[in-house]
Amino acid sequence: MARKKIILTHIVFWTLFILLGIIMNVALHNNMHITWQAFWKDFTDPFTPIGYGRTIVVCYLSLYIFGLLISRKKYAIAAASVILMIGFDVSLRFLIEQKFVGPVFDKWQFPDGIAFGQYFAENVFFSAMGIFICFLLKIIDDMYRNEVIEKEKNAMELQFLKSQINPHFLFNTFNNLYGLSLSDPQKTPDAILKLSEMMRYMLYESNVEKVSLQKEVTYLQHMISLQELRYDDQTYINFDISGNLENYSIAPLLLISFVENAFKHGDVMDKKEPLIISIKLKDGKLVFNLRNKISYKNKDHVGGIGLQNVKRRLDLLYHNSYELDIKNDNVIFESSLTVNLN
């Protein structure tokens, strides 16, 4: 796609370059008066394809030599090469126009027998301008290539961040299953079934750029059910959902870290301070709020990657289309995320 973009840009660039060049030439030779007849006469003049063909060849030759020298960090020689290419372009034009086209076709841009020094003085500015304008192509090419590199870098980073979620989640879940198997073995099969459903979502349904918001919320509900088994259903959780979720999509596995963090570091067994999860959708904006009491009994001394992961993914995926506010007063932890899904 990037290569096609660059090729198309070059075609458009040269088309405009030639058309504007012909228009300027006609205007300069006709007291700034431009007519279709004058334009067509200049367009079909044999000097036109020969002249612009030479310019294009010299341009790409200049860019190649300049790029080669710059890549080898020979900056002074690279600058000198541009000056030499301007001289080469004028000399080549002199040979083509005055030594070939003129004598062979009896068509002269300048009088027959004009001294090379005078010819050089009258044409060096136009050759220099043509070559320097050609460097616009290099700037455009670099912009496209940098854009592609940045996209590939972001895609690789996103894939890495996403790959971290599964091991991170599994590490915590298997710890929970181990504890459940010791405290209440009869509930372990149900927990494994819930885990199986979540694994299917992670492995087969979340390997896309966007998923249905409804599927993502269902995934969170499965996770909460799995966590409730761990606490022998003695949890206090208010999970409120409002709005039509089916009509919108979201990056997969984006909200799990917030909920997982609440179970990992929060107290979900306090009736006075229940875990509050709110998902509201209005006018294409998702508002996700979570509030939980902090439990220092559940403090994970190893640490985690959850919220750091989700912040980086939000930056890459939604850039300026989201707001994240996190408050922690060492008693209550609150997170509020607003994402523009449009």
GROMACS .gro file of C-alpha atoms in nm:
model
  342
    1MET     CA    1   0.000   0.000   0.000
    2ALA     CA    2   0.280   0.244   0.091
    3ARG     CA    3   0.469   0.162  -0.231
    4LYS     CA    4   0.157   0.228  -0.439
    5LYS     CA    5   0.111   0.556  -0.252
    6ILE     CA    6   0.468   0.662  -0.329
    7ILE     CA    7   0.441   0.567  -0.699
    8LEU     CA    8   0.110   0.754  -0.732
    9THR     CA    9   0.262   1.057  -0.562
   10HIS     CA   10   0.554   1.057  -0.805
   11ILE     CA   11   0.319   1.035  -1.105
   12VAL     CA   12   0.106   1.323  -0.975
   13PHE     CA   13   0.418   1.524  -0.890
   14TRP     CA   14   0.571   1.496  -1.237
   15THR     CA   15   0.238   1.556  -1.411
   16LEU     CA   16   0.189   1.881  -1.221
   17PHE     CA   17   0.557   1.972  -1.262
   18ILE     CA   18   0.539   1.937  -1.642
   19LEU     CA   19   0.201   2.109  -1.680
   20LEU     CA   20   0.301   2.404  -1.461
   21GLY     CA   21   0.637   2.422  -1.636
   22ILE     CA   22   0.469   2.446  -1.977
   23ILE     CA   23   0.224   2.708  -1.852
   24MET     CA   24   0.508   2.918  -1.707
   25ASN     CA   25   0.709   2.887  -2.030
   26VAL     CA   26   0.411   2.993  -2.242
   27ALA     CA   27   0.337   3.285  -2.009
   28LEU     CA   28   0.700   3.408  -2.015
   29HIS     CA   29   0.716   3.399  -2.395
   30ASN     CA   30   0.373   3.556  -2.454
   31ASN     CA   31   0.371   3.852  -2.215
   32MET     CA   32   0.186   3.648  -1.950
   33HIS     CA   33  -0.091   3.570  -2.200
   34ILE     CA   34  -0.185   3.201  -2.208
   35THR     CA   35  -0.401   3.039  -2.474
   36TRP     CA   36  -0.487   2.677  -2.547
   37GLN     CA   37  -0.317   2.699  -2.887
   38ALA     CA   38   0.006   2.830  -2.732
   39PHE     CA   39  -0.008   2.566  -2.460
   40TRP     CA   40  -0.059   2.283  -2.711
   41LYS     CA   41   0.220   2.412  -2.935
   42ASP     CA   42   0.462   2.410  -2.643
   43PHE     CA   43   0.331   2.072  -2.521
   44THR     CA   44   0.398   1.906  -2.859
   45ASP     CA   45   0.730   2.078  -2.914
   46PRO     CA   46   1.011   1.813  -2.932
   47PHE     CA   47   1.208   2.013  -2.677
   48THR     CA   48   0.938   1.945  -2.417
   49PRO     CA   49   0.963   1.564  -2.381
   50ILE     CA   50   1.340   1.576  -2.426
   51GLY     CA   51   1.380   1.853  -2.169
   52TYR     CA   52   1.151   1.708  -1.904
   53GLY     CA   53   1.279   1.357  -1.967
   54ARG     CA   54   1.630   1.483  -1.898
   55THR     CA   55   1.510   1.660  -1.584
   56ILE     CA   56   1.346   1.342  -1.450
   57VAL     CA   57   1.656   1.131  -1.518
   58VAL     CA   58   1.887   1.386  -1.356
   59CYS     CA   59   1.650   1.420  -1.062
   60TYR     CA   60   1.648   1.051  -0.973
   61LEU     CA   61   2.021   1.027  -1.037
   62SER     CA   62   2.078   1.321  -0.800
   63LEU     CA   63   1.853   1.171  -0.532
   64TYR     CA   64   2.028   0.834  -0.561
   65ILE     CA   65   2.379   0.982  -0.533
   66PHE     CA   66   2.275   1.220  -0.254
   67GLY     CA   67   2.102   0.943  -0.058
   68LEU     CA   68   2.399   0.709  -0.101
   69LEU     CA   69   2.643   0.968   0.030
   70ILE     CA   70   2.418   1.074   0.318
   71SER     CA   71   2.374   0.710   0.425
   72ARG     CA   72   2.754   0.688   0.444
   73LYS     CA   73   2.764   1.014   0.642
   74LYS     CA   74   2.964   1.195   0.374
   75TYR     CA   75   2.772   1.519   0.414
   76ALA     CA   76   3.019   1.760   0.253
   77ILE     CA   77   3.055   1.539  -0.055
   78ALA     CA   78   2.674   1.503  -0.069
   79ALA     CA   79   2.632   1.882  -0.076
   80ALA     CA   80   2.902   1.912  -0.342
   81SER     CA   81   2.734   1.641  -0.547
   82VAL     CA   82   2.420   1.854  -0.574
   83ILE     CA   83   2.625   2.140  -0.719
   84LEU     CA   84   2.797   1.901  -0.959
   85MET     CA   85   2.461   1.759  -1.068
   86ILE     CA   86   2.339   2.111  -1.149
   87GLY     CA   87   2.645   2.161  -1.369
   88PHE     CA   88   2.592   1.817  -1.522
   89ASP     CA   89   2.228   1.899  -1.598
   90VAL     CA   90   2.316   2.225  -1.776
   91SER     CA   91   2.593   2.054  -1.971
   92LEU     CA   92   2.365   1.767  -2.072
   93ARG     CA   93   2.097   2.012  -2.181
   94PHE     CA   94   2.354   2.204  -2.388
   95LEU     CA   95   2.465   1.886  -2.567
   96ILE     CA   96   2.106   1.773  -2.635
   97GLU     CA   97   1.967   2.108  -2.749
   98GLN     CA   98   2.262   2.274  -2.917
   99LYS     CA   99   2.452   1.974  -3.051
  100PHE     CA  100   2.172   1.731  -3.135
  101VAL     CA  101   1.818   1.872  -3.161
  102GLY     CA  102   1.929   2.198  -3.324
  103PRO     CA  103   2.145   2.053  -3.601
  104VAL     CA  104   1.922   1.746  -3.662
  105PHE     CA  105   1.574   1.907  -3.649
  106ASP     CA  106   1.678   2.266  -3.717
  107LYS     CA  107   1.498   2.377  -3.400
  108TRP     CA  108   1.685   2.604  -3.163
  109GLN     CA  109   1.607   2.712  -2.809
  110PHE     CA  110   1.912   2.942  -2.823
  111PRO     CA  111   2.101   3.079  -3.122
  112ASP     CA  112   2.330   2.841  -3.306
  113GLY     CA  113   2.688   2.891  -3.195
  114ILE     CA  114   2.606   3.037  -2.851
  115ALA     CA  115   2.905   3.010  -2.619
  116PHE     CA  116   2.877   2.745  -2.348
  117GLY     CA  117   2.952   3.005  -2.077
  118GLN     CA  118   2.662   3.225  -2.185
  119TYR     CA  119   2.433   2.921  -2.220
  120PHE     CA  120   2.536   2.802  -1.873
  121ALA     CA  121   2.469   3.144  -1.716
  122GLU     CA  122   2.121   3.163  -1.869
  123ASN     CA  123   2.017   2.810  -1.764
  124VAL     CA  124   2.190   2.735  -1.435
  125PHE     CA  125   1.908   2.889  -1.229
  126PHE     CA  126   1.640   2.673  -1.394
  127SER     CA  127   1.847   2.357  -1.357
  128ALA     CA  128   1.915   2.436  -0.991
  129MET     CA  129   1.549   2.511  -0.927
  130GLY     CA  130   1.445   2.185  -1.099
  131ILE     CA  131   1.687   1.973  -0.896
  132PHE     CA  132   1.598   2.137  -0.565
  133ILE     CA  133   1.226   2.096  -0.637
  134CYS     CA  134   1.300   1.729  -0.700
  135PHE     CA  135   1.414   1.702  -0.340
  136LEU     CA  136   1.051   1.756  -0.246
  137LEU     CA  137   1.005   1.399  -0.364
  138LYS     CA  138   1.260   1.280  -0.111
  139ILE     CA  139   1.080   1.465   0.167
  140ILE     CA  140   0.745   1.313   0.062
  141ASP     CA  141   0.897   0.965   0.030
  142ASP     CA  142   1.054   0.993   0.374
  143MET     CA  143   0.720   1.103   0.520
  144TYR     CA  144   0.545   0.798   0.374
  145ARG     CA  145   0.820   0.560   0.482
  146ASN     CA  146   0.828   0.703   0.833
  147GLU     CA  147   0.451   0.670   0.849
  148VAL     CA  148   0.473   0.304   0.747
  149ILE     CA  149   0.757   0.238   0.993
  150GLU     CA  150   0.560   0.404   1.272
  151LYS     CA  151   0.248   0.202   1.190
  152GLU     CA  152   0.446  -0.122   1.181
  153LYS     CA  153   0.616  -0.031   1.508
  154ASN     CA  154   0.282   0.048   1.671
  155ALA     CA  155   0.129  -0.273   1.537
  156MET     CA  156   0.417  -0.479   1.677
  157GLU     CA  157   0.396  -0.300   2.011
  158LEU     CA  158   0.019  -0.352   2.026
  159GLN     CA  159   0.064  -0.720   1.951
  160PHE     CA  160   0.323  -0.744   2.226
  161LEU     CA  161   0.101  -0.560   2.476
  162LYS     CA  162  -0.193  -0.778   2.385
  163SER     CA  163   0.016  -1.094   2.417
  164GLN     CA  164   0.103  -0.987   2.772
  165ILE     CA  165  -0.263  -0.985   2.873
  166ASN     CA  166  -0.320  -1.358   2.834
  167PRO     CA  167  -0.022  -1.478   3.044
  168HIS     CA  168  -0.094  -1.208   3.301
  169PHE     CA  169  -0.459  -1.307   3.327
  170LEU     CA  170  -0.383  -1.681   3.326
  171PHE     CA  171  -0.121  -1.643   3.597
  172ASN     CA  172  -0.376  -1.480   3.828
  173THR     CA  173  -0.664  -1.712   3.729
  174PHE     CA  174  -0.469  -2.033   3.784
  175ASN     CA  175  -0.367  -1.906   4.125
  176ASN     CA  176  -0.736  -1.849   4.199
  177LEU     CA  177  -0.832  -2.193   4.067
  178TYR     CA  178  -0.566  -2.354   4.283
  179GLY     CA  179  -0.705  -2.180   4.591
  180LEU     CA  180  -1.061  -2.273   4.495
  181SER     CA  181  -0.967  -2.638   4.443
  182LEU     CA  182  -0.840  -2.648   4.802
  183SER     CA  183  -1.125  -2.457   4.965
  184ASP     CA  184  -1.423  -2.575   4.759
  185PRO     CA  185  -1.337  -2.852   4.508
  186GLN     CA  186  -1.701  -2.891   4.398
  187LYS     CA  187  -1.698  -2.546   4.240
  188THR     CA  188  -1.377  -2.602   4.049
  189PRO     CA  189  -1.541  -2.765   3.738
  190ASP     CA  190  -1.773  -2.463   3.698
  191ALA     CA  191  -1.475  -2.231   3.729
  192ILE     CA  192  -1.284  -2.428   3.464
  193LEU     CA  193  -1.585  -2.405   3.232
  194LYS     CA  194  -1.597  -2.026   3.276
  195LEU     CA  195  -1.226  -2.010   3.211
  196SER     CA  196  -1.270  -2.219   2.896
  197GLU     CA  197  -1.529  -1.972   2.763
  198MET     CA  198  -1.298  -1.683   2.833
  199MET     CA  199  -1.003  -1.858   2.669
  200ARG     CA  200  -1.210  -1.916   2.356
  201TYR     CA  201  -1.282  -1.544   2.340
  202MET     CA  202  -0.917  -1.452   2.395
  203LEU     CA  203  -0.780  -1.702   2.145
  204TYR     CA  204  -1.036  -1.697   1.864
  205GLU     CA  205  -1.257  -1.391   1.890
  206SER     CA  206  -1.022  -1.116   2.005
  207ASN     CA  207  -0.762  -1.155   1.728
  208VAL     CA  208  -0.913  -0.865   1.538
  209GLU     CA  209  -0.872  -0.489   1.555
  210LYS     CA  210  -1.222  -0.433   1.697
  211VAL     CA  211  -1.486  -0.653   1.858
  212SER     CA  212  -1.848  -0.598   1.947
  213LEU     CA  213  -1.878  -0.398   2.267
  214GLN     CA  214  -2.142  -0.647   2.378
  215LYS     CA  215  -1.892  -0.935   2.346
  216GLU     CA  216  -1.633  -0.744   2.546
  217VAL     CA  217  -1.885  -0.679   2.824
  218THR     CA  218  -1.994  -1.045   2.821
  219TYR     CA  219  -1.629  -1.138   2.864
  220LEU     CA  220  -1.609  -0.911   3.170
  221GLN     CA  221  -1.922  -1.073   3.312
  222HIS     CA  222  -1.764  -1.417   3.277
  223MET     CA  223  -1.454  -1.290   3.453
  224ILE     CA  224  -1.657  -1.150   3.741
  225SER     CA  225  -1.847  -1.479   3.774
  226LEU     CA  226  -1.515  -1.664   3.786
  227GLN     CA  227  -1.387  -1.433   4.057
  228GLU     CA  228  -1.707  -1.469   4.258
  229LEU     CA  229  -1.649  -1.845   4.279
  230ARG     CA  230  -1.316  -1.773   4.439
  231TYR     CA  231  -1.484  -1.567   4.710
  232ASP     CA  232  -1.756  -1.828   4.771
  233ASP     CA  233  -2.013  -1.581   4.631
  234GLN     CA  234  -1.961  -1.351   4.929
  235THR     CA  235  -1.888  -1.051   4.713
  236TYR     CA  236  -2.063  -0.717   4.685
  237ILE     CA  237  -2.055  -0.599   4.326
  238ASN     CA  238  -2.275  -0.346   4.149
  239PHE     CA  239  -2.240  -0.388   3.773
  240ASP     CA  240  -2.453  -0.137   3.583
  241ILE     CA  241  -2.484  -0.132   3.202
  242SER     CA  242  -2.683   0.123   3.001
  243GLY     CA  243  -2.707   0.197   2.630
  244ASN     CA  244  -2.719  -0.012   2.315
  245LEU     CA  245  -2.389  -0.197   2.308
  246GLU     CA  246  -2.454  -0.397   1.991
  247ASN     CA  247  -2.405  -0.104   1.754
  248TYR     CA  248  -2.050  -0.024   1.861
  249SER     CA  249  -1.708  -0.187   1.857
  250ILE     CA  250  -1.404  -0.153   2.080
  251ALA     CA  251  -1.047  -0.278   2.091
  252PRO     CA  252  -1.060  -0.625   2.249
  253LEU     CA  253  -0.943  -0.693   2.603
  254LEU     CA  254  -0.924  -0.322   2.682
  255LEU     CA  255  -1.134  -0.312   3.000
  256ILE     CA  256  -1.020  -0.638   3.161
  257SER     CA  257  -0.719  -0.483   3.334
  258PHE     CA  258  -0.933  -0.240   3.533
  259VAL     CA  259  -1.166  -0.514   3.657
  260GLU     CA  260  -0.882  -0.756   3.723
  261ASN     CA  261  -0.699  -0.487   3.917
  262ALA     CA  262  -1.006  -0.435   4.137
  263PHE     CA  263  -1.018  -0.803   4.233
  264LYS     CA  264  -0.644  -0.828   4.271
  265HIS     CA  265  -0.592  -0.525   4.494
  266GLY     CA  266  -0.942  -0.443   4.615
  267ASP     CA  267  -1.176  -0.553   4.892
  268VAL     CA  268  -1.489  -0.690   4.725
  269MET     CA  269  -1.635  -0.839   5.043
  270ASP     CA  270  -1.722  -0.513   5.219
  271LYS     CA  271  -2.097  -0.452   5.202
  272LYS     CA  272  -2.054  -0.084   5.285
  273GLU     CA  273  -1.798  -0.031   5.007
  274PRO     CA  274  -1.900  -0.258   4.718
  275LEU     CA  275  -1.712  -0.283   4.394
  276ILE     CA  276  -1.893  -0.051   4.153
  277ILE     CA  277  -1.859  -0.104   3.778
  278SER     CA  278  -2.052   0.119   3.541
  279ILE     CA  279  -2.064   0.102   3.162
  280LYS     CA  280  -2.264   0.371   2.985
  281LEU     CA  281  -2.292   0.434   2.615
  282LYS     CA  282  -2.432   0.760   2.484
  283ASP     CA  283  -2.384   0.935   2.149
  284GLY     CA  284  -2.103   0.701   2.053
  285LYS     CA  285  -1.906   0.760   2.372
  286LEU     CA  286  -1.827   0.482   2.614
  287VAL     CA  287  -1.802   0.591   2.976
  288PHE     CA  288  -1.649   0.323   3.197
  289ASN     CA  289  -1.627   0.387   3.571
  290LEU     CA  290  -1.488   0.160   3.838
  291ARG     CA  291  -1.465   0.218   4.213
  292ASN     CA  292  -1.334  -0.019   4.477
  293LYS     CA  293  -1.205  -0.019   4.830
  294ILE     CA  294  -0.835  -0.096   4.852
  295SER     CA  295  -0.735  -0.409   5.039
  296TYR     CA  296  -0.379  -0.428   5.164
  297LYS     CA  297  -0.431  -0.794   5.248
  298ASN     CA  298  -0.439  -0.863   4.877
  299LYS     CA  299  -0.133  -0.654   4.805
  300ASP     CA  300   0.066  -0.814   4.525
  301HIS     CA  301   0.432  -0.767   4.608
  302VAL     CA  302   0.537  -0.899   4.267
  303GLY     CA  303   0.347  -0.621   4.094
  304GLY     CA  304   0.159  -0.628   3.769
  305ILE     CA  305   0.150  -0.497   3.417
  306GLY     CA  306  -0.224  -0.445   3.383
  307LEU     CA  307  -0.286  -0.070   3.405
  308GLN     CA  308   0.049   0.022   3.248
  309ASN     CA  309  -0.045  -0.204   2.960
  310VAL     CA  310  -0.390  -0.054   2.910
  311LYS     CA  311  -0.261   0.305   2.922
  312ARG     CA  312  -0.012   0.232   2.646
  313ARG     CA  313  -0.274   0.052   2.436
  314LEU     CA  314  -0.511   0.347   2.475
  315ASP     CA  315  -0.237   0.584   2.355
  316LEU     CA  316  -0.171   0.371   2.048
  317LEU     CA  317  -0.530   0.284   1.961
  318TYR     CA  318  -0.729   0.592   2.053
  319HIS     CA  319  -0.465   0.865   2.086
  320ASN     CA  320  -0.667   1.188   2.135
  321SER     CA  321  -1.004   1.013   2.143
  322TYR     CA  322  -1.001   0.905   2.506
  323GLU     CA  323  -0.977   1.042   2.859
  324LEU     CA  324  -0.850   0.840   3.151
  325ASP     CA  325  -0.870   0.963   3.508
  326ILE     CA  326  -0.733   0.753   3.797
  327LYS     CA  327  -0.767   0.849   4.162
  328ASN     CA  328  -0.609   0.667   4.454
  329ASP     CA  329  -0.625   0.807   4.808
  330ASN     CA  330  -0.495   0.481   4.961
  331VAL     CA  331  -0.848   0.398   5.074
  332ILE     CA  332  -1.057   0.409   4.756
  333PHE     CA  333  -0.936   0.346   4.404
  334GLU     CA  334  -1.136   0.503   4.120
  335SER     CA  335  -1.084   0.490   3.748
  336SER     CA  336  -1.288   0.669   3.484
  337LEU     CA  337  -1.238   0.603   3.115
  338THR     CA  338  -1.419   0.781   2.832
  339VAL     CA  339  -1.359   0.656   2.480
  340ASN     CA  340  -1.503   0.803   2.161
  341LEU     CA  341  -1.606   0.488   1.973
  342ASN     CA  342  -1.702   0.689   1.663
   0.00000   0.00000   0.00000
